[in-house]
PDB file of C-alpha atoms and ligand atoms in Angstrom:
ATOM      1  CA  MET J   1       0.000   0.000   0.000  1.00 62.00           C
ATOM      2  CA  ASP J   2       2.887   2.334   0.930  1.00 69.00           C
ATOM      3  CA  ASP J   3       4.580   1.582  -2.391  1.00 69.00           C
ATOM      4  CA  ILE J   4       1.406   2.362  -4.349  1.00 63.00           C
ATOM      5  CA  LEU J   5       0.959   5.624  -2.441  1.00 64.00           C
ATOM      6  CA  LYS J   6       4.601   6.538  -3.034  1.00 68.00           C
ATOM      7  CA  GLU J   7       4.282   5.805  -6.751  1.00 68.00           C
ATOM      8  CA  PHE J   8       1.026   7.771  -6.917  1.00 61.00           C
ATOM      9  CA  ASN J   9       2.672  10.767  -5.223  1.00 67.00           C
ATOM     10  CA  GLU J  10       5.617  10.543  -7.608  1.00 69.00           C
ATOM     11  CA  ILE J  11       3.258  10.551 -10.607  1.00 62.00           C
ATOM     12  CA  LEU J  12       1.361  13.520  -9.150  1.00 62.00           C
ATOM     13  CA  GLY J  13       4.656  15.317  -8.576  1.00 66.00           C
ATOM     14  CA  ASN J  14       5.771  14.679 -12.156  1.00 65.00           C
ATOM     15  CA  VAL J  15       2.434  15.809 -13.608  1.00 62.00           C
ATOM     16  CA  LYS J  16       2.506  18.947 -11.480  1.00 67.00           C
ATOM     17  CA  SER J  17       6.111  19.667 -12.464  1.00 65.00           C
ATOM     18  CA  TYR J  18       5.269  19.257 -16.162  1.00 61.00           C
ATOM     19  CA  ILE J  19       2.215  21.523 -15.889  1.00 65.00           C
ATOM     20  CA  ASN J  20       4.197  24.151 -13.990  1.00 66.00           C
ATOM     21  CA  TYR J  21       6.957  24.071 -16.592  1.00 65.00           C
ATOM     22  CA  GLN J  22       4.357  24.610 -19.338  1.00 66.00           C
ATOM     23  CA  LYS J  23       2.874  27.496 -17.334  1.00 64.00           C
ATOM     24  CA  MET J  24       6.316  29.051 -16.901  1.00 65.00           C
ATOM     25  CA  CYS J  25       6.658  28.864 -20.689  1.00 63.00           C
ATOM     26  CA  GLY J  26       3.378  30.754 -21.044  1.00 63.00           C
ATOM     27  CA  VAL J  27       1.099  27.803 -21.911  1.00 63.00           C
ATOM     28  CA  ASP J  28      -2.043  28.559 -19.887  1.00 61.00           C
ATOM     29  CA  VAL J  29      -4.694  26.718 -21.858  1.00 55.00           C
ATOM     30  CA  CYS J  30      -4.991  23.668 -24.068  1.00 50.00           C
ATOM     31  CA  PRO J  31      -7.698  22.935 -26.627  1.00 46.00           C
ATOM     32  CA  ARG J  32     -10.533  20.760 -25.320  1.00 48.00           C
ATOM     33  CA  GLU J  33     -10.664  17.341 -26.917  1.00 45.00           C
ATOM     34  CA  SER J  34     -13.702  17.107 -29.129  1.00 41.00           C
ATOM     35  CA  ILE J  35     -16.220  14.410 -28.097  1.00 42.00           C
ATOM     36  CA  VAL J  36     -19.067  15.572 -30.294  1.00 43.00           C
ATOM     37  CA  ASP J  37     -18.815  17.475 -33.535  1.00 49.00           C
ATOM     38  CA  ARG J  38     -18.484  21.147 -32.578  1.00 44.00           C
ATOM     39  CA  SER J  39     -17.105  22.208 -35.923  1.00 48.00           C
ATOM     40  CA  ASP J  40     -19.689  24.947 -36.353  1.00 52.00           C
ATOM     41  CA  GLU J  41     -19.206  26.311 -32.805  1.00 42.00           C
ATOM     42  CA  PRO J  42     -16.516  28.855 -31.950  1.00 47.00           C
ATOM     43  CA  GLU J  43     -13.407  27.151 -30.539  1.00 44.00           C
ATOM     44  CA  ARG J  44     -13.765  26.433 -26.796  1.00 41.00           C
ATOM     45  CA  GLN J  45     -10.822  26.269 -24.466  1.00 45.00           C
ATOM     46  CA  ILE J  46     -10.479  25.226 -20.861  1.00 40.00           C
ATOM     47  CA  ASP J  47      -7.665  25.934 -18.475  1.00 51.00           C
ATOM     48  CA  MET J  48      -6.610  22.323 -18.125  1.00 42.00           C
ATOM     49  CA  GLY J  49      -3.305  23.088 -16.451  1.00 47.00           C
ATOM     50  CA  GLU J  50      -4.967  25.180 -13.772  1.00 52.00           C
ATOM     51  CA  ARG J  51      -7.691  22.610 -13.154  1.00 46.00           C
ATOM     52  CA  LEU J  52      -5.215  19.759 -12.693  1.00 39.00           C
ATOM     53  CA  THR J  53      -2.970  21.909 -10.513  1.00 45.00           C
ATOM     54  CA  ASN J  54      -5.939  22.893  -8.337  1.00 48.00           C
ATOM     55  CA  GLU J  55      -6.976  19.271  -7.954  1.00 41.00           C
ATOM     56  CA  ILE J  56      -3.476  18.242  -6.941  1.00 38.00           C
ATOM     57  CA  ASP J  57      -3.247  21.242  -4.575  1.00 47.00           C
ATOM     58  CA  ASN J  58      -6.551  20.231  -2.957  1.00 45.00           C
ATOM     59  CA  ILE J  59      -5.281  16.713  -2.303  1.00 36.00           C
ATOM     60  CA  GLN J  60      -2.063  18.087  -0.848  1.00 41.00           C
ATOM     61  CA  ARG J  61      -3.832  20.785   1.215  1.00 43.00           C
ATOM     62  CA  GLU J  62      -5.911  18.170   2.993  1.00 40.00           C
ATOM     63  CA  THR J  63      -2.766  16.527   4.289  1.00 34.00           C
ATOM     64  CA  GLU J  64      -0.802  19.688   5.084  1.00 39.00           C
ATOM     65  CA  GLU J  65      -0.394  21.140   8.556  1.00 36.00           C
ATOM     66  CA  ILE J  66      -1.607  24.649   9.220  1.00 33.00           C
ATOM     67  CA  VAL J  67       1.306  26.995   8.598  1.00 34.00           C
ATOM     68  CA  PRO J  68       1.743  29.827  11.118  1.00 32.00           C
ATOM     69  CA  PRO J  69       1.567  33.360   9.702  1.00 32.00           C
ATOM     70  CA  LYS J  70       4.816  34.800   8.415  1.00 40.00           C
ATOM     71  CA  SER J  71       6.608  36.819  11.045  1.00 40.00           C
ATOM     72  CA  ALA J  72       8.661  39.900  10.376  1.00 47.00           C
ATOM     73  CA  LYS J  73      11.410  39.352  12.893  1.00 55.00           C
ATOM     74  CA  ASN J  74      13.834  41.431  10.871  1.00 65.00           C
ATOM     75  CA  SER J  75      11.465  44.228   9.968  1.00 70.00           C
ATOM     76  CA  GLY J  76      13.089  46.687  12.408  1.00 72.00           C
ATOM     77  CA  ASP J  77      16.584  45.970  11.121  1.00 88.00           C
ATOM     78  CA  ILE J  78      15.457  46.155   7.516  1.00 89.00           C
ATOM     79  CA  SER J  79      13.676  49.465   8.118  1.00 89.00           C
ATOM     80  CA  GLY J  80      16.914  50.777   9.645  1.00 90.00           C
ATOM     81  CA  LEU J  81      18.787  49.694   6.540  1.00 92.00           C
ATOM     82  CA  MET J  82      16.172  51.304   4.294  1.00 92.00           C
ATOM     83  CA  LYS J  83      16.549  54.502   6.271  1.00 91.00           C
ATOM     84  CA  GLU J  84      20.304  54.344   5.814  1.00 91.00           C
ATOM     85  CA  LEU J  85      19.758  54.248   2.057  1.00 92.00           C
ATOM     86  CA  GLU J  86      17.120  56.994   1.970  1.00 91.00           C
ATOM     87  CA  SER J  87      18.139  59.702  -0.514  1.00 91.00           C
ATOM     88  CA  CYS J  88      21.458  57.883  -0.970  1.00 97.00           C
ATOM     89  CA  THR J  89      23.975  59.687  -3.140  1.00 97.00           C
ATOM     90  CA  ARG J  90      26.930  57.457  -2.442  1.00 97.00           C
ATOM     91  CA  CYS J  91      27.442  56.645  -6.130  1.00 98.00           C
ATOM     92  CA  LYS J  92      26.748  58.319  -9.468  1.00 97.00           C
ATOM     93  CA  LEU J  93      23.614  56.242 -10.122  1.00 98.00           C
ATOM     94  CA  ALA J  94      21.829  58.645  -7.767  1.00 98.00           C
ATOM     95  CA  GLU J  95      21.959  61.392 -10.422  1.00 97.00           C
ATOM     96  CA  GLN J  96      19.334  59.977 -12.788  1.00 95.00           C
ATOM     97  CA  ARG J  97      17.279  57.622 -10.687  1.00 97.00           C
ATOM     98  CA  THR J  98      13.645  58.317  -9.826  1.00 97.00           C
ATOM     99  CA  LYS J  99      13.254  55.890  -6.919  1.00 97.00           C
ATOM    100  CA  ILE J 100      15.600  53.685  -4.950  1.00 97.00           C
ATOM    101  CA  VAL J 101      14.552  50.061  -5.440  1.00 98.00           C
ATOM    102  CA  PHE J 102      15.426  48.516  -2.122  1.00 97.00           C
ATOM    103  CA  GLY J 103      13.851  45.064  -2.485  1.00 97.00           C
ATOM    104  CA  GLU J 104      10.683  43.414  -1.227  1.00 97.00           C
ATOM    105  CA  GLY J 105       9.229  40.198   0.040  1.00 97.00           C
ATOM    106  CA  ASN J 106       9.198  37.914   3.037  1.00 97.00           C
ATOM    107  CA  LEU J 107      11.800  38.867   5.624  1.00 95.00           C
ATOM    108  CA  ASP J 108      11.853  35.242   6.781  1.00 95.00           C
ATOM    109  CA  ALA J 109      12.245  33.946   3.227  1.00 97.00           C
ATOM    110  CA  LYS J 110      14.042  30.665   2.732  1.00 98.00           C
ATOM    111  CA  LEU J 111      14.702  31.709  -0.858  1.00 98.00           C
ATOM    112  CA  VAL J 112      16.078  35.043  -2.065  1.00 98.00           C
ATOM    113  CA  PHE J 113      16.385  36.107  -5.710  1.00 98.00           C
ATOM    114  CA  VAL J 114      19.168  38.562  -6.487  1.00 98.00           C
ATOM    115  CA  GLY J 115      19.136  40.398  -9.802  1.00 97.00           C
ATOM    116  CA  GLU J 116      21.427  42.987 -11.266  1.00 96.00           C
ATOM    117  CA  ALA J 117      19.840  46.456 -11.254  1.00 97.00           C
ATOM    118  CA  PRO J 118      16.412  48.095 -11.554  1.00 97.00           C
ATOM    119  CA  GLY J 119      15.005  48.849 -15.006  1.00 96.00           C
ATOM    120  CA  GLY J 120      12.578  51.505 -16.178  1.00 96.00           C
ATOM    121  CA  GLU J 121       9.389  50.185 -14.505  1.00 96.00           C
ATOM    122  CA  GLU J 122      11.247  49.470 -11.290  1.00 97.00           C
ATOM    123  CA  ASP J 123      12.727  52.977 -11.275  1.00 97.00           C
ATOM    124  CA  LYS J 124       9.210  54.446 -11.611  1.00 97.00           C
ATOM    125  CA  THR J 125       7.536  52.251  -9.007  1.00 97.00           C
ATOM    126  CA  GLY J 126      10.378  51.630  -6.545  1.00 97.00           C
ATOM    127  CA  ARG J 127       9.626  47.886  -6.689  1.00 98.00           C
ATOM    128  CA  PRO J 128      11.982  45.164  -7.977  1.00 98.00           C
ATOM    129  CA  PHE J 129      11.155  42.992 -11.005  1.00 98.00           C
ATOM    130  CA  VAL J 130       7.829  44.479 -12.047  1.00 97.00           C
ATOM    131  CA  GLY J 131       8.507  45.009 -15.772  1.00 95.00           C
ATOM    132  CA  ARG J 132       8.310  42.318 -18.474  1.00 96.00           C
ATOM    133  CA  ALA J 133      11.235  40.385 -17.039  1.00 96.00           C
ATOM    134  CA  GLY J 134       9.676  40.726 -13.591  1.00 97.00           C
ATOM    135  CA  LYS J 135       6.415  39.254 -14.795  1.00 97.00           C
ATOM    136  CA  LEU J 136       8.324  36.265 -16.115  1.00 97.00           C
ATOM    137  CA  LEU J 137      10.097  35.939 -12.759  1.00 98.00           C
ATOM    138  CA  THR J 138       6.681  35.924 -11.054  1.00 98.00           C
ATOM    139  CA  LYS J 139       5.595  33.116 -13.412  1.00 97.00           C
ATOM    140  CA  ILE J 140       8.720  31.147 -12.538  1.00 97.00           C
ATOM    141  CA  ILE J 141       8.069  31.633  -8.806  1.00 98.00           C
ATOM    142  CA  ASN J 142       4.442  30.539  -9.244  1.00 97.00           C
ATOM    143  CA  ALA J 143       5.535  27.539 -11.297  1.00 96.00           C
ATOM    144  CA  MET J 144       7.679  26.539  -8.310  1.00 97.00           C
ATOM    145  CA  GLY J 145       4.487  26.463  -6.242  1.00 96.00           C
ATOM    146  CA  LEU J 146       5.337  29.717  -4.440  1.00 98.00           C
ATOM    147  CA  GLU J 147       4.061  33.287  -4.388  1.00 97.00           C
ATOM    148  CA  ARG J 148       6.180  36.420  -4.595  1.00 97.00           C
ATOM    149  CA  GLU J 149       5.273  37.017  -0.940  1.00 97.00           C
ATOM    150  CA  ASP J 150       7.011  33.768   0.027  1.00 98.00           C
ATOM    151  CA  VAL J 151      10.407  34.865  -1.276  1.00 98.00           C
ATOM    152  CA  TYR J 152      12.536  38.007  -1.143  1.00 98.00           C
ATOM    153  CA  ILE J 153      13.565  39.805  -4.342  1.00 98.00           C
ATOM    154  CA  MET J 154      16.308  42.383  -4.697  1.00 98.00           C
ATOM    155  CA  ASN J 155      19.145  43.619  -6.889  1.00 97.00           C
ATOM    156  CA  ILE J 156      22.848  44.175  -6.355  1.00 96.00           C
ATOM    157  CA  VAL J 157      22.545  47.917  -7.046  1.00 97.00           C
ATOM    158  CA  LYS J 158      19.467  49.785  -5.898  1.00 98.00           C
ATOM    159  CA  CYS J 159      19.308  52.530  -8.529  1.00 98.00           C
ATOM    160  CA  ARG J 160      18.697  52.263 -12.258  1.00 98.00           C
ATOM    161  CA  PRO J 161      21.781  52.627 -14.451  1.00 97.00           C
ATOM    162  CA  PRO J 162      21.124  55.165 -17.264  1.00 96.00           C
ATOM    163  CA  GLU J 163      19.856  53.571 -20.520  1.00 93.00           C
ATOM    164  CA  ASN J 164      19.772  50.258 -18.638  1.00 91.00           C
ATOM    165  CA  ARG J 165      23.518  49.876 -19.068  1.00 95.00           C
ATOM    166  CA  ASN J 166      25.360  47.358 -16.892  1.00 93.00           C
ATOM    167  CA  PRO J 167      26.290  48.590 -13.421  1.00 94.00           C
ATOM    168  CA  GLN J 168      29.936  49.641 -13.289  1.00 95.00           C
ATOM    169  CA  PRO J 169      32.479  48.180 -10.848  1.00 94.00           C
ATOM    170  CA  ASP J 170      32.623  51.332  -8.683  1.00 96.00           C
ATOM    171  CA  GLU J 171      28.802  51.397  -8.430  1.00 97.00           C
ATOM    172  CA  ILE J 172      28.653  47.721  -7.466  1.00 95.00           C
ATOM    173  CA  LYS J 173      31.427  48.231  -4.929  1.00 94.00           C
ATOM    174  CA  THR J 174      29.577  51.135  -3.303  1.00 97.00           C
ATOM    175  CA  CYS J 175      26.123  49.540  -3.211  1.00 97.00           C
ATOM    176  CA  GLU J 176      27.037  45.902  -2.587  1.00 94.00           C
ATOM    177  CA  PRO J 177      27.487  46.258   1.212  1.00 93.00           C
ATOM    178  CA  PHE J 178      23.765  47.088   1.494  1.00 94.00           C
ATOM    179  CA  MET J 179      22.809  43.942  -0.397  1.00 94.00           C
ATOM    180  CA  LEU J 180      25.137  41.933   1.843  1.00 93.00           C
ATOM    181  CA  LYS J 181      23.484  43.420   4.951  1.00 93.00           C
ATOM    182  CA  GLN J 182      20.056  42.549   3.526  1.00 94.00           C
ATOM    183  CA  LEU J 183      21.185  38.971   2.927  1.00 94.00           C
ATOM    184  CA  ALA J 184      22.646  38.737   6.425  1.00 93.00           C
ATOM    185  CA  LEU J 185      19.378  39.974   7.982  1.00 93.00           C
ATOM    186  CA  ILE J 186      17.154  37.641   5.987  1.00 95.00           C
ATOM    187  CA  ASN J 187      19.592  34.747   6.308  1.00 95.00           C
ATOM    188  CA  PRO J 188      17.963  32.576   3.616  1.00 97.00           C
ATOM    189  CA  LYS J 189      18.578  28.905   3.047  1.00 97.00           C
ATOM    190  CA  ILE J 190      18.991  29.411  -0.700  1.00 98.00           C
ATOM    191  CA  ILE J 191      20.026  32.312  -2.913  1.00 98.00           C
ATOM    192  CA  CYS J 192      19.193  32.307  -6.609  1.00 98.00           C
ATOM    193  CA  THR J 193      21.274  34.798  -8.551  1.00 98.00           C
ATOM    194  CA  LEU J 194      19.695  35.965 -11.780  1.00 98.00           C
ATOM    195  CA  GLY J 195      22.096  36.530 -14.643  1.00 96.00           C
ATOM    196  CA  THR J 196      25.784  37.034 -15.127  1.00 94.00           C
ATOM    197  CA  PHE J 197      26.304  40.123 -13.007  1.00 92.00           C
ATOM    198  CA  SER J 198      24.778  39.042  -9.737  1.00 95.00           C
ATOM    199  CA  SER J 199      26.157  35.507 -10.085  1.00 97.00           C
ATOM    200  CA  GLN J 200      29.695  36.638 -10.802  1.00 96.00           C
ATOM    201  CA  THR J 201      29.565  39.388  -8.177  1.00 94.00           C
ATOM    202  CA  LEU J 202      28.413  37.167  -5.322  1.00 96.00           C
ATOM    203  CA  LEU J 203      30.675  34.293  -6.309  1.00 97.00           C
ATOM    204  CA  ARG J 204      33.646  36.578  -7.062  1.00 95.00           C
ATOM    205  CA  SER J 205      34.022  34.688 -10.316  1.00 96.00           C
ATOM    206  CA  SER J 206      34.521  35.470 -13.973  1.00 96.00           C
ATOM    207  CA  VAL J 207      33.178  32.117 -15.162  1.00 97.00           C
ATOM    208  CA  PRO J 208      30.314  32.545 -17.675  1.00 97.00           C
ATOM    209  CA  ILE J 209      26.785  32.056 -16.345  1.00 97.00           C
ATOM    210  CA  SER J 210      26.283  29.099 -18.721  1.00 97.00           C
ATOM    211  CA  LYS J 211      29.003  27.262 -16.764  1.00 98.00           C
ATOM    212  CA  LEU J 212      28.021  28.510 -13.303  1.00 98.00           C
ATOM    213  CA  ARG J 213      24.362  27.489 -13.542  1.00 98.00           C
ATOM    214  CA  GLY J 214      23.014  23.989 -13.004  1.00 98.00           C
ATOM    215  CA  GLN J 215      24.743  23.418  -9.674  1.00 98.00           C
ATOM    216  CA  PHE J 216      24.788  24.826  -6.169  1.00 98.00           C
ATOM    217  CA  HIS J 217      27.740  26.896  -5.016  1.00 98.00           C
ATOM    218  CA  ASP J 218      28.640  27.694  -1.440  1.00 97.00           C
ATOM    219  CA  TYR J 219      28.093  31.282  -0.386  1.00 95.00           C
ATOM    220  CA  HIS J 220      29.033  31.683   3.283  1.00 90.00           C
ATOM    221  CA  ASN J 221      27.276  28.393   4.074  1.00 93.00           C
ATOM    222  CA  ILE J 222      24.213  29.372   2.028  1.00 96.00           C
ATOM    223  CA  LYS J 223      23.428  27.364  -1.092  1.00 98.00           C
ATOM    224  CA  LEU J 224      23.636  29.613  -4.137  1.00 98.00           C
ATOM    225  CA  MET J 225      22.150  28.647  -7.498  1.00 98.00           C
ATOM    226  CA  PRO J 226      23.046  30.883 -10.440  1.00 98.00           C
ATOM    227  CA  THR J 227      20.616  30.893 -13.336  1.00 98.00           C
ATOM    228  CA  TYR J 228      19.798  32.956 -16.409  1.00 98.00           C
ATOM    229  CA  HIS J 229      18.186  36.379 -15.968  1.00 97.00           C
ATOM    230  CA  PRO J 230      14.478  36.498 -16.962  1.00 98.00           C
ATOM    231  CA  ALA J 231      15.292  39.348 -19.381  1.00 96.00           C
ATOM    232  CA  TYR J 232      17.631  36.943 -21.198  1.00 97.00           C
ATOM    233  CA  LEU J 233      14.854  34.324 -21.279  1.00 97.00           C
ATOM    234  CA  LEU J 234      12.616  36.831 -23.064  1.00 97.00           C
ATOM    235  CA  ARG J 235      15.243  37.013 -25.807  1.00 96.00           C
ATOM    236  CA  SER J 236      16.184  33.312 -25.696  1.00 96.00           C
ATOM    237  CA  PRO J 237      13.086  31.313 -24.714  1.00 96.00           C
ATOM    238  CA  THR J 238      14.825  27.993 -25.403  1.00 96.00           C
ATOM    239  CA  LYS J 239      16.842  28.583 -22.230  1.00 97.00           C
ATOM    240  CA  LYS J 240      13.673  28.293 -20.134  1.00 96.00           C
ATOM    241  CA  ARG J 241      14.241  24.557 -19.881  1.00 96.00           C
ATOM    242  CA  ASP J 242      17.649  25.144 -18.259  1.00 98.00           C
ATOM    243  CA  VAL J 243      16.112  27.591 -15.803  1.00 98.00           C
ATOM    244  CA  TRP J 244      13.369  25.122 -14.971  1.00 97.00           C
ATOM    245  CA  GLU J 245      16.020  22.487 -14.210  1.00 97.00           C
ATOM    246  CA  ASP J 246      17.722  24.961 -11.875  1.00 98.00           C
ATOM    247  CA  MET J 247      14.389  25.765 -10.195  1.00 98.00           C
ATOM    248  CA  GLN J 248      13.642  22.086  -9.657  1.00 97.00           C
ATOM    249  CA  MET J 249      16.990  21.687  -7.895  1.00 98.00           C
ATOM    250  CA  ILE J 250      16.130  24.705  -5.759  1.00 98.00           C
ATOM    251  CA  MET J 251      12.717  23.274  -4.870  1.00 97.00           C
ATOM    252  CA  LYS J 252      14.238  19.959  -3.789  1.00 97.00           C
ATOM    253  CA  GLU J 253      16.573  21.862  -1.462  1.00 97.00           C
ATOM    254  CA  TYR J 254      13.767  24.202  -0.358  1.00 97.00           C
ATOM    255  CA  GLU J 255      11.548  21.316   0.710  1.00 95.00           C
ATOM    256  CA  ARG J 256      14.310  19.380   2.416  1.00 90.00           C
TER     257      ARG J 256
HETATM  258  S1  LIG T 301      23.081  52.497  -6.357  1.00 75.79           S
HETATM  259 FE1  LIG T 301      23.257  52.159  -4.164  1.00 75.79          FE
HETATM  260  S2  LIG T 301      25.054  53.304  -3.523  1.00 75.79           S
HETATM  261 FE2  LIG T 301      24.449  54.073  -5.533  1.00 75.79          FE
HETATM  262  S3  LIG T 301      23.135  55.812  -5.080  1.00 75.79           S
HETATM  263 FE3  LIG T 301      21.819  54.034  -5.359  1.00 75.79          FE
HETATM  264  S4  LIG T 301      21.515  53.248  -3.299  1.00 75.79           S
HETATM  265 FE4  LIG T 301      23.279  54.636  -3.212  1.00 75.79          FE
END
């Protein structure tokens, strides 16, 4: 009986993983299989992925314990850090920015995403990863079975580089200590660096992201998984499969 249950759970897990991967790739609906001839009706579609995911979630929810509400044990420290950065002019990125994009999410997060720098939408709103690339990141997080509120999201530099150019070494050097303080306060179990810049900066490496990704690295006793930046995935959608592999490794570690 235990073996059958185990096998059943494995199958459910695989189905859910496949559906979530398809969702991450933007496949939200699939055509309904025709039982009767509907050739003269307009095409009907149902959200099959969502329905299956909901059913699986319902089964799992029944067996889950009630999770206590998320605490904000570090909120005071983080507010202090935010205050320290208020109106910051420590580097030249201050000249053209609209808003400082500090970071947001769960202060008790087990998983933190670290990107490179804010873009146009982020600069306007003061929130990280809210543009097109950010929406894809949200899809990836959801495909992992999480919400944005479960994780913490931030960048290495907190102000938008003009014309979205790469942050320069002096800017990274000046802003990086704030990111390190954020990481120390949140103390996550896993860090996922998004793209070349954040991966190479945290790992003090010049190895290309294509070689860094796909495995965990040690970052002060925290497991660090480098992966491609969502903005790169928008230009190279075939790399989504690699990212999904990285996310599955993260989820295994996350649930351990
Ligand atoms: S990027 Fe960082 S160090 Fe530079 S001005 Fe913005 S907050 Fe200050």
